[in-house]
PDB file of C-alpha atoms in Angstrom:
ATOM      1  CA  MET A   1       8.852 -11.678  10.463  1.00 94.00           C
ATOM      2  CA  THR A   2       8.965 -11.224   6.392  1.00 97.00           C
ATOM      3  CA  THR A   3      10.505  -8.142   4.766  1.00 97.00           C
ATOM      4  CA  ILE A   4       7.968  -6.992   1.885  1.00 96.00           C
ATOM      5  CA  ARG A   5       9.379  -4.304  -0.627  1.00 97.00           C
ATOM      6  CA  PHE A   6       7.160  -2.931  -3.059  1.00 96.00           C
ATOM      7  CA  PHE A   7       8.172  -1.479  -6.507  1.00 95.00           C
ATOM      8  CA  ALA A   8       6.872   1.054  -9.221  1.00 93.00           C
ATOM      9  CA  ALA A   9       3.162   0.589  -8.629  1.00 93.00           C
ATOM     10  CA  ALA A  10       2.853  -1.534  -6.193  1.00 94.00           C
ATOM     11  CA  ARG A  11       4.791   0.893  -4.977  1.00 95.00           C
ATOM     12  CA  ALA A  12       2.651   3.970  -5.621  1.00 94.00           C
ATOM     13  CA  ALA A  13      -0.417   2.234  -4.850  1.00 94.00           C
ATOM     14  CA  VAL A  14       0.790   1.121  -1.250  1.00 95.00           C
ATOM     15  CA  GLY A  15       2.421   4.061  -0.471  1.00 95.00           C
ATOM     16  CA  THR A  16       5.580   2.811   0.900  1.00 95.00           C
ATOM     17  CA  ASP A  17       8.816   1.264  -0.221  1.00 95.00           C
ATOM     18  CA  GLU A  18       8.490  -1.704   2.586  1.00 95.00           C
ATOM     19  CA  ILE A  19       6.573  -3.330   5.462  1.00 95.00           C
ATOM     20  CA  THR A  20       7.161  -6.332   7.509  1.00 95.00           C
ATOM     21  CA  SER A  21       4.717  -9.128   8.257  1.00 96.00           C
ATOM     22  CA  ASP A  22       5.006 -11.825  10.226  1.00 96.00           C
ATOM     23  CA  ALA A  23       1.750 -13.605   8.208  1.00 97.00           C
ATOM     24  CA  SER A  24       1.935 -17.119   7.567  1.00 97.00           C
ATOM     25  CA  THR A  25       1.800 -17.189   3.168  1.00 97.00           C
ATOM     26  CA  LEU A  26       1.480 -14.396   1.051  1.00 96.00           C
ATOM     27  CA  ALA A  27      -1.716 -13.884   0.151  1.00 95.00           C
ATOM     28  CA  GLU A  28      -2.350 -13.298   3.931  1.00 96.00           C
ATOM     29  CA  ALA A  29       0.508 -10.808   4.208  1.00 95.00           C
ATOM     30  CA  LEU A  30      -0.317  -8.787   0.897  1.00 93.00           C
ATOM     31  CA  GLY A  31      -3.793  -8.986   2.074  1.00 91.00           C
ATOM     32  CA  SER A  32      -2.962  -6.824   5.584  1.00 90.00           C
ATOM     33  CA  VAL A  33      -1.252  -4.261   3.619  1.00 91.00           C
ATOM     34  CA  ALA A  34      -3.151  -1.194   4.501  1.00 88.00           C
ATOM     35  CA  ALA A  35      -2.734   0.793   0.826  1.00 90.00           C
ATOM     36  CA  VAL A  36      -3.398   4.510  -0.301  1.00 92.00           C
ATOM     37  CA  ASP A  37      -5.331   3.055  -2.980  1.00 94.00           C
ATOM     38  CA  ALA A  38      -6.724  -0.088  -2.225  1.00 92.00           C
ATOM     39  CA  GLU A  39      -8.839  -0.561  -5.305  1.00 93.00           C
ATOM     40  CA  ARG A  40      -5.892  -0.351  -7.975  1.00 92.00           C
ATOM     41  CA  TRP A  41      -3.387  -2.217  -5.203  1.00 93.00           C
ATOM     42  CA  ALA A  42      -6.229  -5.440  -4.858  1.00 91.00           C
ATOM     43  CA  SER A  43      -6.281  -5.357  -9.316  1.00 90.00           C
ATOM     44  CA  LEU A  44      -2.494  -5.340  -8.770  1.00 90.00           C
ATOM     45  CA  GLN A  45      -1.959  -8.223  -6.934  1.00 91.00           C
ATOM     46  CA  GLU A  46      -3.509 -10.330  -9.728  1.00 88.00           C
ATOM     47  CA  ARG A  47      -0.622  -9.353 -12.051  1.00 91.00           C
ATOM     48  CA  CYS A  48       1.959  -9.199 -10.290  1.00 93.00           C
ATOM     49  CA  SER A  49       5.141 -11.697 -10.111  1.00 94.00           C
ATOM     50  CA  TYR A  50       6.973 -12.159  -6.408  1.00 96.00           C
ATOM     51  CA  LEU A  51      10.370 -13.243  -5.611  1.00 97.00           C
ATOM     52  CA  VAL A  52      10.479 -14.890  -2.664  1.00 97.00           C
ATOM     53  CA  ASP A  53      14.003 -14.870  -1.086  1.00 97.00           C
ATOM     54  CA  GLY A  54      14.948 -14.798  -4.745  1.00 95.00           C
ATOM     55  CA  VAL A  55      12.544 -17.152  -6.278  1.00 96.00           C
ATOM     56  CA  THR A  56       9.957 -16.184  -8.603  1.00 96.00           C
ATOM     57  CA  THR A  57       6.267 -17.105  -8.325  1.00 95.00           C
ATOM     58  CA  ARG A  58       3.007 -15.499  -8.497  1.00 93.00           C
ATOM     59  CA  ASP A  59       1.283 -18.465  -6.231  1.00 94.00           C
ATOM     60  CA  ARG A  60      -0.030 -16.539  -3.557  1.00 92.00           C
ATOM     61  CA  SER A  61      -0.364 -19.886  -1.509  1.00 95.00           C
ATOM     62  CA  THR A  62       3.033 -19.769  -1.201  1.00 96.00           C
ATOM     63  CA  SER A  63       4.337 -20.591   2.707  1.00 97.00           C
ATOM     64  CA  LEU A  64       6.257 -17.627   4.305  1.00 97.00           C
ATOM     65  CA  ALA A  65       7.710 -19.394   6.912  1.00 97.00           C
ATOM     66  CA  GLY A  66      11.786 -18.947   7.393  1.00 96.00           C
ATOM     67  CA  VAL A  67      11.350 -16.195   4.373  1.00 97.00           C
ATOM     68  CA  GLY A  68      13.229 -13.318   5.024  1.00 97.00           C
ATOM     69  CA  LEU A  69      12.365 -11.033   1.763  1.00 98.00           C
ATOM     70  CA  VAL A  70       9.472 -10.717  -0.730  1.00 98.00           C
ATOM     71  CA  ASP A  71       9.696  -8.055  -3.748  1.00 97.00           C
ATOM     72  CA  VAL A  72       6.276  -7.704  -4.909  1.00 96.00           C
ATOM     73  CA  MET A  73       7.334  -6.728  -8.885  1.00 94.00           C
ATOM     74  CA  PRO A  74       4.293  -5.195 -10.741  1.00 91.00           C
ATOM     75  CA  PRO A  75       4.052  -5.824 -14.742  1.00 85.00           C
ATOM     76  CA  PHE A  76       6.786  -3.179 -16.216  1.00 77.00           C
ATOM     77  CA  ALA A  77       6.424  -1.602 -19.749  1.00 57.00           C
ATOM     78  CA  GLY A  78       2.942  -2.113 -20.079  1.00 53.00           C
ATOM     79  CA  GLY A  79       2.956  -5.941 -19.815  1.00 47.00           C
TER      80      GLY A  79
END
């Protein structure tokens, strides 16, 4: 299982601080999130950076095999 933590605007769109997922890829995990603001969440996914066990990526096809933690980092300060 992978813990996925949401920060700032991502947390607001999703409506929770974290979820757990058994998805095989980052895209699959993100696509399965039941967001409180689905339209905003869909838009944010394109602009977020992801820390996958501490390694930054924007590639949502990244495998989650053996991954314990993903941080979803939306653009900050209007970036």
